[in-house]
PDB file of C-alpha atoms in Angstrom:
ATOM      1  CA  MET A  26      -1.589 -17.998   9.181  1.00 71.00           C
ATOM      2  CA  SER A  27      -5.406 -19.130   8.196  1.00 72.00           C
ATOM      3  CA  LYS A  28      -6.764 -18.367   5.027  1.00 69.00           C
ATOM      4  CA  HIS A  29      -9.775 -15.506   6.172  1.00 67.00           C
ATOM      5  CA  SER A  30      -5.851 -14.161   8.307  1.00 84.00           C
ATOM      6  CA  SER A  31      -3.935 -14.207   5.162  1.00 88.00           C
ATOM      7  CA  GLN A  32      -7.648 -12.601   3.427  1.00 89.00           C
ATOM      8  CA  ALA A  33      -7.713 -10.057   6.532  1.00 91.00           C
ATOM      9  CA  ARG A  34      -4.337  -9.022   5.164  1.00 95.00           C
ATOM     10  CA  SER A  35      -4.889  -9.124   1.718  1.00 94.00           C
ATOM     11  CA  ALA A  36      -7.817  -6.745   2.356  1.00 91.00           C
ATOM     12  CA  ALA A  37      -6.296  -4.836   5.069  1.00 95.00           C
ATOM     13  CA  ARG A  38      -3.378  -4.443   2.256  1.00 97.00           C
ATOM     14  CA  LEU A  39      -6.112  -2.745  -0.273  1.00 94.00           C
ATOM     15  CA  ALA A  40      -7.999  -0.391   2.446  1.00 94.00           C
ATOM     16  CA  ALA A  41      -4.066   1.271   3.498  1.00 97.00           C
ATOM     17  CA  VAL A  42      -3.445   1.657  -0.862  1.00 97.00           C
ATOM     18  CA  GLN A  43      -7.084   3.258  -0.952  1.00 95.00           C
ATOM     19  CA  ALA A  44      -6.336   5.146   2.738  1.00 96.00           C
ATOM     20  CA  LEU A  45      -3.071   6.491   1.399  1.00 98.00           C
ATOM     21  CA  TYR A  46      -4.293   7.484  -1.643  1.00 97.00           C
ATOM     22  CA  GLN A  47      -7.170   9.441  -0.007  1.00 96.00           C
ATOM     23  CA  GLN A  48      -4.179  10.984   2.806  1.00 97.00           C
ATOM     24  CA  HIS A  49      -1.994  12.213  -0.560  1.00 96.00           C
ATOM     25  CA  MET A  50      -5.237  14.014  -1.985  1.00 96.00           C
ATOM     26  CA  GLU A  51      -6.966  15.691   0.435  1.00 96.00           C
ATOM     27  CA  GLN A  52      -4.249  15.510   2.966  1.00 96.00           C
ATOM     28  CA  THR A  53      -5.823  14.422   5.511  1.00 95.00           C
ATOM     29  CA  LYS A  54      -4.291  13.907   9.649  1.00 96.00           C
ATOM     30  CA  LEU A  55      -3.603  10.705  10.563  1.00 97.00           C
ATOM     31  CA  ALA A  56      -5.662   9.689  12.805  1.00 96.00           C
ATOM     32  CA  LYS A  57      -8.606  11.352  10.962  1.00 96.00           C
ATOM     33  CA  LEU A  58      -8.106   9.150   7.870  1.00 96.00           C
ATOM     34  CA  LEU A  59      -7.679   6.086  10.595  1.00 95.00           C
ATOM     35  CA  ASP A  60     -10.801   7.063  12.450  1.00 93.00           C
ATOM     36  CA  GLU A  61     -12.795   7.678   9.371  1.00 92.00           C
ATOM     37  CA  PHE A  62     -11.163   3.619   7.190  1.00 92.00           C
ATOM     38  CA  HIS A  63     -11.960   2.076  10.786  1.00 88.00           C
ATOM     39  CA  GLN A  64     -15.699   3.908  10.779  1.00 88.00           C
ATOM     40  CA  HIS A  65     -17.134   3.682   7.881  1.00 82.00           C
ATOM     41  CA  ARG A  66     -14.257   1.279   5.436  1.00 77.00           C
ATOM     42  CA  LEU A  67     -13.472  -1.020   6.186  1.00 80.00           C
ATOM     43  CA  GLY A  68     -15.393  -4.382   6.550  1.00 70.00           C
ATOM     44  CA  ARG A  69     -18.518  -2.343   5.270  1.00 64.00           C
ATOM     45  CA  GLU A  70     -20.777  -2.592   2.449  1.00 58.00           C
ATOM     46  CA  ILE A  71     -20.173   0.560   0.089  1.00 54.00           C
ATOM     47  CA  GLU A  72     -22.125   1.304  -2.682  1.00 56.00           C
ATOM     48  CA  ASP A  73     -23.266  -2.573  -2.589  1.00 57.00           C
ATOM     49  CA  ASP A  74     -19.233  -3.017  -3.152  1.00 57.00           C
ATOM     50  CA  GLN A  75     -18.984  -4.996   0.318  1.00 53.00           C
ATOM     51  CA  TYR A  76     -15.570  -4.463   1.573  1.00 55.00           C
ATOM     52  CA  ALA A  77     -13.632  -7.633   3.758  1.00 60.00           C
ATOM     53  CA  ASP A  78     -12.685  -8.671   6.124  1.00 79.00           C
ATOM     54  CA  ALA A  79      -9.493  -6.377   6.915  1.00 88.00           C
ATOM     55  CA  ASP A  80      -6.869  -7.248   9.724  1.00 92.00           C
ATOM     56  CA  VAL A  81      -7.297  -4.049  10.878  1.00 93.00           C
ATOM     57  CA  ASP A  82      -3.739  -3.288  13.079  1.00 96.00           C
ATOM     58  CA  PHE A  83      -2.734  -4.929  10.126  1.00 97.00           C
ATOM     59  CA  PHE A  84      -3.862  -2.158   8.325  1.00 97.00           C
ATOM     60  CA  ASP A  85      -2.911   1.014  10.620  1.00 97.00           C
ATOM     61  CA  ASP A  86       0.716  -0.625  10.932  1.00 98.00           C
ATOM     62  CA  VAL A  87       1.510  -0.098   7.201  1.00 98.00           C
ATOM     63  CA  VAL A  88      -1.134   3.169   6.762  1.00 98.00           C
ATOM     64  CA  SER A  89       0.822   4.520  10.065  1.00 98.00           C
ATOM     65  CA  GLY A  90       3.970   3.120   9.074  1.00 98.00           C
ATOM     66  CA  VAL A  91       3.914   5.213   5.366  1.00 98.00           C
ATOM     67  CA  ASP A  92       2.906   7.830   7.183  1.00 98.00           C
ATOM     68  CA  ALA A  93       6.070   7.937  10.321  1.00 98.00           C
ATOM     69  CA  GLN A  94       8.164   6.878   6.636  1.00 98.00           C
ATOM     70  CA  ARG A  95       7.848   8.897   4.266  1.00 98.00           C
ATOM     71  CA  ASP A  96      10.835  10.269   3.175  1.00 97.00           C
ATOM     72  CA  GLU A  97      12.697   7.587   4.233  1.00 98.00           C
ATOM     73  CA  ILE A  98      10.163   5.700   1.802  1.00 98.00           C
ATOM     74  CA  ASP A  99      10.117   8.104  -0.742  1.00 97.00           C
ATOM     75  CA  GLU A 100      14.269   8.166  -0.787  1.00 96.00           C
ATOM     76  CA  LYS A 101      14.662   4.658  -1.127  1.00 97.00           C
ATOM     77  CA  LEU A 102      11.572   3.675  -4.575  1.00 97.00           C
ATOM     78  CA  THR A 103      13.897   6.940  -5.878  1.00 96.00           C
ATOM     79  CA  GLU A 104      16.924   4.910  -6.033  1.00 95.00           C
ATOM     80  CA  LYS A 105      15.375   2.106  -7.269  1.00 95.00           C
ATOM     81  CA  LEU A 106      13.578   4.207  -9.584  1.00 94.00           C
ATOM     82  CA  SER A 107      15.128   4.015 -13.587  1.00 85.00           C
ATOM     83  CA  GLU A 108      16.843   7.398 -14.236  1.00 83.00           C
ATOM     84  CA  SER A 109      13.924   8.752 -16.189  1.00 83.00           C
ATOM     85  CA  TRP A 110      11.743   8.299 -13.354  1.00 85.00           C
ATOM     86  CA  THR A 111      10.400  10.309 -10.553  1.00 90.00           C
ATOM     87  CA  ILE A 112       8.682  10.458  -7.542  1.00 94.00           C
ATOM     88  CA  ALA A 113       6.487  13.242  -8.827  1.00 93.00           C
ATOM     89  CA  ARG A 114       5.616  10.999 -12.504  1.00 93.00           C
ATOM     90  CA  LEU A 115       4.264   8.300 -10.627  1.00 96.00           C
ATOM     91  CA  ASP A 116       1.084   7.476 -10.952  1.00 96.00           C
ATOM     92  CA  LYS A 117      -0.560   8.670  -7.111  1.00 97.00           C
ATOM     93  CA  THR A 118      -2.447   5.481  -7.100  1.00 97.00           C
ATOM     94  CA  MET A 119       0.877   3.919  -8.159  1.00 98.00           C
ATOM     95  CA  LEU A 120       3.164   5.812  -6.267  1.00 98.00           C
ATOM     96  CA  GLN A 121       0.872   4.134  -2.808  1.00 98.00           C
ATOM     97  CA  ILE A 122       0.503   0.958  -3.435  1.00 98.00           C
ATOM     98  CA  LEU A 123       4.805   0.769  -3.670  1.00 98.00           C
ATOM     99  CA  ARG A 124       5.138   3.143  -0.808  1.00 98.00           C
ATOM    100  CA  ALA A 125       3.194   0.074   0.932  1.00 98.00           C
ATOM    101  CA  GLY A 126       4.877  -2.525  -0.384  1.00 98.00           C
ATOM    102  CA  SER A 127       7.780  -0.717   0.358  1.00 98.00           C
ATOM    103  CA  TYR A 128       7.430  -0.261   4.162  1.00 98.00           C
ATOM    104  CA  GLU A 129       5.973  -3.316   4.459  1.00 98.00           C
ATOM    105  CA  LEU A 130       9.644  -4.868   3.830  1.00 98.00           C
ATOM    106  CA  MET A 131      12.122  -2.096   5.405  1.00 98.00           C
ATOM    107  CA  ALA A 132       9.937  -2.536   9.360  1.00 98.00           C
ATOM    108  CA  ARG A 133       7.561  -5.750   8.435  1.00 98.00           C
ATOM    109  CA  ASN A 134      10.338  -8.787   8.668  1.00 97.00           C
ATOM    110  CA  ASP A 135       7.747 -11.309  10.089  1.00 97.00           C
ATOM    111  CA  VAL A 136       6.228 -11.700   6.562  1.00 97.00           C
ATOM    112  CA  LYS A 137       8.475 -12.543   4.187  1.00 97.00           C
ATOM    113  CA  VAL A 138       9.927 -10.959   0.489  1.00 98.00           C
ATOM    114  CA  GLY A 139       7.310 -13.458  -2.022  1.00 98.00           C
ATOM    115  CA  VAL A 140       4.471 -12.697   0.129  1.00 97.00           C
ATOM    116  CA  VAL A 141       4.570  -9.098   0.272  1.00 98.00           C
ATOM    117  CA  ILE A 142       5.420  -8.875  -3.117  1.00 98.00           C
ATOM    118  CA  ASN A 143       2.971 -10.646  -4.513  1.00 98.00           C
ATOM    119  CA  GLU A 144       0.282  -8.832  -2.132  1.00 97.00           C
ATOM    120  CA  TYR A 145       1.035  -5.487  -3.743  1.00 98.00           C
ATOM    121  CA  VAL A 146       1.051  -7.075  -7.600  1.00 98.00           C
ATOM    122  CA  ASP A 147      -2.365  -8.114  -6.943  1.00 96.00           C
ATOM    123  CA  VAL A 148      -3.403  -4.961  -5.708  1.00 96.00           C
ATOM    124  CA  ALA A 149      -1.634  -2.932  -8.925  1.00 97.00           C
ATOM    125  CA  LYS A 150      -3.914  -5.893 -10.545  1.00 95.00           C
ATOM    126  CA  ALA A 151      -7.324  -4.163  -9.071  1.00 93.00           C
ATOM    127  CA  PHE A 152      -6.361  -0.642 -11.121  1.00 94.00           C
ATOM    128  CA  PHE A 153      -3.619  -0.995 -13.291  1.00 96.00           C
ATOM    129  CA  ASP A 154      -3.238  -3.416 -16.348  1.00 94.00           C
ATOM    130  CA  ASP A 155      -0.096  -6.686 -16.232  1.00 95.00           C
ATOM    131  CA  LYS A 156       2.226  -4.068 -17.136  1.00 96.00           C
ATOM    132  CA  GLU A 157       2.269  -2.169 -14.641  1.00 96.00           C
ATOM    133  CA  ALA A 158       1.969  -5.224 -12.117  1.00 97.00           C
ATOM    134  CA  LYS A 159       5.074  -6.079 -13.545  1.00 97.00           C
ATOM    135  CA  PHE A 160       6.609  -2.558 -12.852  1.00 97.00           C
ATOM    136  CA  VAL A 161       5.794  -3.401  -9.275  1.00 98.00           C
ATOM    137  CA  ASN A 162       6.938  -6.344  -8.866  1.00 98.00           C
ATOM    138  CA  GLY A 163      10.344  -4.936  -9.915  1.00 97.00           C
ATOM    139  CA  VAL A 164      10.500  -2.519  -8.002  1.00 97.00           C
ATOM    140  CA  LEU A 165      10.222  -4.123  -5.024  1.00 98.00           C
ATOM    141  CA  ASP A 166      12.293  -7.022  -5.832  1.00 98.00           C
ATOM    142  CA  ALA A 167      14.749  -4.207  -5.834  1.00 97.00           C
ATOM    143  CA  VAL A 168      13.822  -2.665  -2.320  1.00 98.00           C
ATOM    144  CA  ALA A 169      13.846  -6.046  -1.800  1.00 98.00           C
ATOM    145  CA  LYS A 170      17.573  -6.708  -1.572  1.00 97.00           C
ATOM    146  CA  SER A 171      18.376  -3.156  -0.665  1.00 97.00           C
ATOM    147  CA  VAL A 172      16.535  -3.528   3.093  1.00 97.00           C
ATOM    148  CA  ARG A 173      16.371  -7.700   3.622  1.00 95.00           C
TER     149      ARG A 173
END
């Protein structure tokens, strides 16, 4: 995979987490959510931040896949979280990172496990500190072991 296409996938993953967060908070319907990101976010400049060109098909797949398989994904996450943690207790952004990463591990066998985990650890670092990034690493590693 070229450096550009891997950067485009990284941008797609970050945007997917943001879209899933918005959907979670505002109950935005999938078609409207995808359209809004296509029209206004992906590859655009917002408040002086240039959004990287994202792999739109990959973005659509992750967001649509999480939307379609949310119950199955949440069930898998619940299995892998320690007993003191529930989906409801997770930070809302953290939940979307784990859902997107789990979706890729469950449905995108074309993407290597290590790539998926590293990418979502990097996404976590955009929002959280190293402790939470390690949490993402641990949960996604456990998911990967059970689905691949």
